Structures are given as structure tokens and as C-alpha cells.
């Protein structure tokens, strides 16, 4: 494991008290680093909205985003169970859980996933979501990697709650709602860019994210500009 990258990740996840804090990019960093450092094939983050309903807020690739949406639509799966109980759920072999989650296990298999673990994003009694790690091959999860993943989830949770506490309750809800709206805009921008340049959705997201970072722009603002054609965006997607 790259210890320097791990330390850098903890620092980045703790640094949310900035004027241009971007929730979507922050959570995508969490999923990407879990894949890059912990041997997960894919990762996703679900967060609860103002009504306590889970929403897909970040995913390391399009396959896991669709699987997370499927979980929510069918109201079954390890990530939902983790959020509702506030405890980790580890499934080394999804083929053994067909009675427990018949729809989810079938869909996970179709997407090429054989194992999953869901880790709560919680601070004391407050559960705000779940970090979900997927693997293509069945097999036990390494205790060290699990501990690190939970630590990353804990730091991210503390950072989110700290960032929200600056503005407190009403703004907290408004911020999450804004993030949800931004997520819709970003999905629209991904689809438009993918169609325009004949690339897949993951390549489209990577292009949008890279352009936003290289031009020092918020991802949601860039997505809005691209969807509405409100300004020229030279070089985007090329």
C-alpha cells in the first residue's frame, strides 16, 4: 500500500472548510482512493437526503452507480442494511445471499461483482450514509483494508458534519439538496458529452472532472454551463 498516498488522502478528506468546497468531488475522491489503494474493484457512496432517503452521491464507475440505483429502487441490498442498522455488512460471496437479497445478488452478478462490503458513515448515533466497496472475485476481506476503509469513511463523515455545522441545520439541508441537484446536472452533462464525442459515461465524467480542475472551476458550475450552452468550453472532451 502507498503510505504516502494514504496520508495524503486523510489530509484531503479532512480539508472541507474551504470556500469552494464541492461535495460531489469530495465524495468521488473517497471512492477513487478506495479503489486505488484498497484493492476494491469499484466503490460507491450513498448519503441520506433531508427526508432520510438514501441517494447515490458518488461512484467510481458507471457500473456501480447503476447497481447502487438498483438497490435503492428495489429496496434491498447490503448498503441499505448497513445504513439502517449503522453496522458494517460484509458479504465475501454474493452467491450465498440469494435468499436474503434475490434481486440485488442477481443484478450484482450481471454487473460482474462477486463480493461486497458496506461500511457506515456515522458519528456516534448519527448515520449519514454508507461507503460501499465491491470486488469482482468472491473471497474474504482483509482486516487491514477493512479497517482503513472504515477509517476513511469516518474521517469523511466527520468532515461532512463539521462542514455542515458551520452553517447549521437549514443550510445543511439546503447544501445536500443543492448537491443532489448538482448530481442531476452532472449526469445530464455526462450524457451530452458522451453522445457528442462517442465515449462512454465514465470517460465523459473523467473529461468533465479534469476540465473543471484544470480550469479551477466547480464541477457543478461547469456541468450547468455545458448543458445550457451558456459559454464556450474549448477543449472539453477532446
XYZ file of C-alpha atoms in Angstrom:
238
model
C 0.000 0.000 0.000
C 1.192 3.504 -0.840
C 1.531 5.026 2.635
C 2.252 8.487 1.268
C -0.952 8.448 -0.802
C -2.888 7.150 2.196
C -1.654 10.008 4.370
C -2.430 12.493 1.589
C -5.954 11.069 1.331
C -6.633 11.537 5.035
C -5.468 15.144 4.768
C -7.656 15.783 1.718
C -10.715 14.226 3.349
C -10.206 16.356 6.434
C -9.926 19.603 4.469
C -13.537 20.681 3.899
C -13.566 24.127 5.480
C -12.807 25.929 2.245
C -14.897 28.471 0.380
C -15.232 26.377 -2.776
C -15.978 23.041 -1.083
C -17.516 20.667 -3.656
C -19.399 17.757 -2.099
C -19.586 15.681 -5.280
C -15.858 15.950 -5.955
C -15.098 15.266 -2.280
C -17.071 12.005 -2.316
C -15.658 10.949 -5.670
C -12.178 11.346 -4.166
C -13.230 8.932 -1.406
C -14.449 6.272 -3.857
C -11.470 6.634 -6.189
C -8.938 6.267 -3.392
C -10.701 3.178 -2.004
C -10.347 1.572 -5.421
C -6.804 2.773 -5.939
C -5.424 1.851 -2.522
C -7.558 -0.913 -1.013
C -7.975 -3.378 -3.839
C -11.685 -2.760 -4.376
C -12.908 -3.179 -7.941
C -15.412 -0.360 -7.509
C -16.832 1.847 -4.771
C -19.904 3.968 -4.170
C -21.264 6.382 -1.583
C -24.890 6.753 -0.555
C -25.999 9.724 1.550
C -29.355 10.447 3.147
C -31.280 13.493 1.957
C -33.370 15.828 4.118
C -36.151 13.228 4.326
C -33.803 10.433 5.350
C -33.938 8.775 1.933
C -30.681 7.438 0.511
C -29.294 8.888 -2.699
C -26.366 7.831 -4.861
C -23.870 10.658 -4.433
C -20.663 9.171 -5.858
C -19.471 6.080 -7.694
C -16.079 5.089 -9.024
C -17.600 3.918 -12.306
C -20.891 3.715 -14.172
C -21.496 0.025 -13.423
C -21.512 0.517 -9.673
C -23.614 3.688 -9.968
C -26.302 1.726 -11.768
C -26.090 -1.096 -9.227
C -26.447 1.367 -6.353
C -29.512 2.872 -8.037
C -30.918 -0.627 -8.477
C -30.510 -1.242 -4.744
C -32.467 1.869 -3.895
C -35.203 1.216 -6.439
C -35.726 -2.350 -5.191
C -35.210 -1.505 -1.502
C -32.824 -4.381 -0.847
C -29.102 -4.926 -0.555
C -26.151 -4.700 1.824
C -25.763 -0.926 1.536
C -29.330 -0.280 2.641
C -28.951 -2.736 5.511
C -25.714 -1.058 6.586
C -27.328 2.386 6.613
C -30.406 1.242 8.511
C -28.524 -0.685 11.176
C -25.472 1.564 11.381
C -23.220 -1.514 11.335
C -20.851 -2.924 8.690
C -22.134 -5.590 6.313
C -19.580 -7.904 4.692
C -20.511 -10.448 2.031
C -17.459 -12.383 0.786
C -19.582 -14.335 -1.715
C -22.812 -12.846 -3.020
C -23.893 -16.220 -4.396
C -24.619 -17.322 -0.819
C -27.104 -14.479 -0.253
C -29.692 -15.148 -2.979
C -32.444 -15.743 -0.409
C -31.546 -12.614 1.524
C -31.349 -10.220 -1.454
C -32.641 -12.094 -4.528
C -32.872 -9.102 -6.850
C -29.651 -7.434 -5.757
C -27.489 -10.564 -5.959
C -28.730 -11.318 -9.457
C -28.078 -7.780 -10.641
C -24.658 -7.657 -8.962
C -23.701 -10.829 -10.812
C -24.786 -9.288 -14.094
C -22.522 -6.331 -13.416
C -19.622 -8.683 -12.666
C -19.410 -8.306 -8.870
C -18.898 -11.304 -6.581
C -18.334 -9.712 -3.154
C -19.291 -6.516 -1.346
C -18.818 -4.815 1.974
C -20.789 -1.818 3.166
C -19.360 0.467 5.838
C -21.451 3.005 7.768
C -20.714 6.694 7.546
C -21.622 7.588 11.099
C -20.610 9.676 14.067
C -21.943 8.330 17.353
C -25.678 7.836 16.766
C -25.898 9.850 13.556
C -25.680 7.783 10.367
C -25.447 9.936 7.255
C -24.817 7.253 4.647
C -22.724 4.265 3.622
C -19.445 3.604 1.803
C -19.735 0.516 -0.370
C -16.811 -1.486 -1.732
C -17.319 -4.060 -4.491
C -15.000 -6.793 -5.734
C -15.304 -8.882 -8.875
C -13.961 -12.062 -7.279
C -15.519 -13.710 -4.191
C -13.284 -14.118 -1.150
C -12.695 -12.863 2.388
C -11.943 -9.207 3.018
C -8.574 -8.323 4.504
C -8.980 -6.957 8.056
C -6.336 -4.264 7.489
C -8.011 -2.959 4.326
C -11.396 -3.034 6.040
C -10.047 -1.026 8.971
C -8.509 1.561 6.646
C -11.724 1.829 4.612
C -13.743 2.396 7.774
C -11.235 4.999 8.930
C -11.580 6.826 5.611
C -15.365 6.679 5.926
C -15.130 8.009 9.498
C -12.883 10.920 8.521
C -15.153 11.778 5.591
C -18.200 11.681 7.871
C -16.607 13.914 10.500
C -15.535 16.338 7.781
C -19.014 16.451 6.264
C -20.688 17.045 9.613
C -18.098 19.659 10.542
C -18.536 21.439 7.245
C -22.291 21.407 7.683
C -22.140 22.613 11.288
C -20.563 25.843 10.129
C -23.908 26.824 8.666
C -26.107 24.584 10.814
C -29.391 22.887 10.224
C -31.298 24.719 7.489
C -28.240 25.375 5.380
C -27.132 21.775 5.957
C -30.295 20.544 4.255
C -30.036 23.152 1.541
C -26.443 22.133 0.847
C -27.327 18.485 0.432
C -30.305 19.369 -1.751
C -28.032 21.553 -3.866
C -25.612 18.633 -4.171
C -28.454 16.378 -5.279
C -29.466 18.932 -7.899
C -25.834 19.195 -8.977
C -25.700 15.426 -9.332
C -28.600 15.606 -11.808
C -26.833 18.330 -13.787
C -23.612 16.351 -13.866
C -25.432 13.252 -15.140
C -27.009 15.361 -17.897
C -23.623 16.781 -18.820
C -22.074 13.294 -18.871
C -24.779 12.056 -21.234
C -24.465 15.035 -23.541
C -20.664 14.825 -23.670
C -20.722 11.045 -24.183
C -23.116 11.387 -27.112
C -21.242 14.299 -28.661
C -17.846 12.549 -28.617
C -18.978 8.899 -28.838
C -17.407 7.990 -25.488
C -18.787 6.100 -22.501
C -20.230 7.738 -19.395
C -17.146 7.133 -17.259
C -14.874 8.730 -19.862
C -17.286 11.654 -20.028
C -17.134 12.156 -16.258
C -13.337 11.964 -16.279
C -13.239 14.610 -19.018
C -15.608 16.910 -17.128
C -13.744 16.498 -13.873
C -10.360 17.045 -15.498
C -11.558 20.166 -17.301
C -13.059 21.568 -14.087
C -9.849 21.022 -12.159
C -7.532 22.339 -14.872
C -9.664 25.482 -15.209
C -10.202 25.892 -11.437
C -13.973 25.565 -11.690
C -16.624 23.819 -9.647
C -17.784 20.648 -11.353
C -21.455 21.577 -10.948
C -20.905 25.043 -12.489
C -19.102 23.509 -15.453
C -21.890 20.953 -15.920
C -24.503 23.726 -15.911
C -22.555 25.770 -18.467
C -22.151 22.742 -20.732
C -25.775 21.573 -20.501
C -27.164 25.059 -21.134
C -24.536 26.038 -23.759
C -24.173 29.308 -21.873
C -20.495 29.721 -22.693
C -17.825 28.247 -24.984
C -15.843 25.425 -23.379
C -12.909 24.998 -25.707
C -11.196 21.623 -25.497
C -13.790 19.858 -23.363
C -13.912 16.178 -24.296
C -11.168 16.388 -26.909
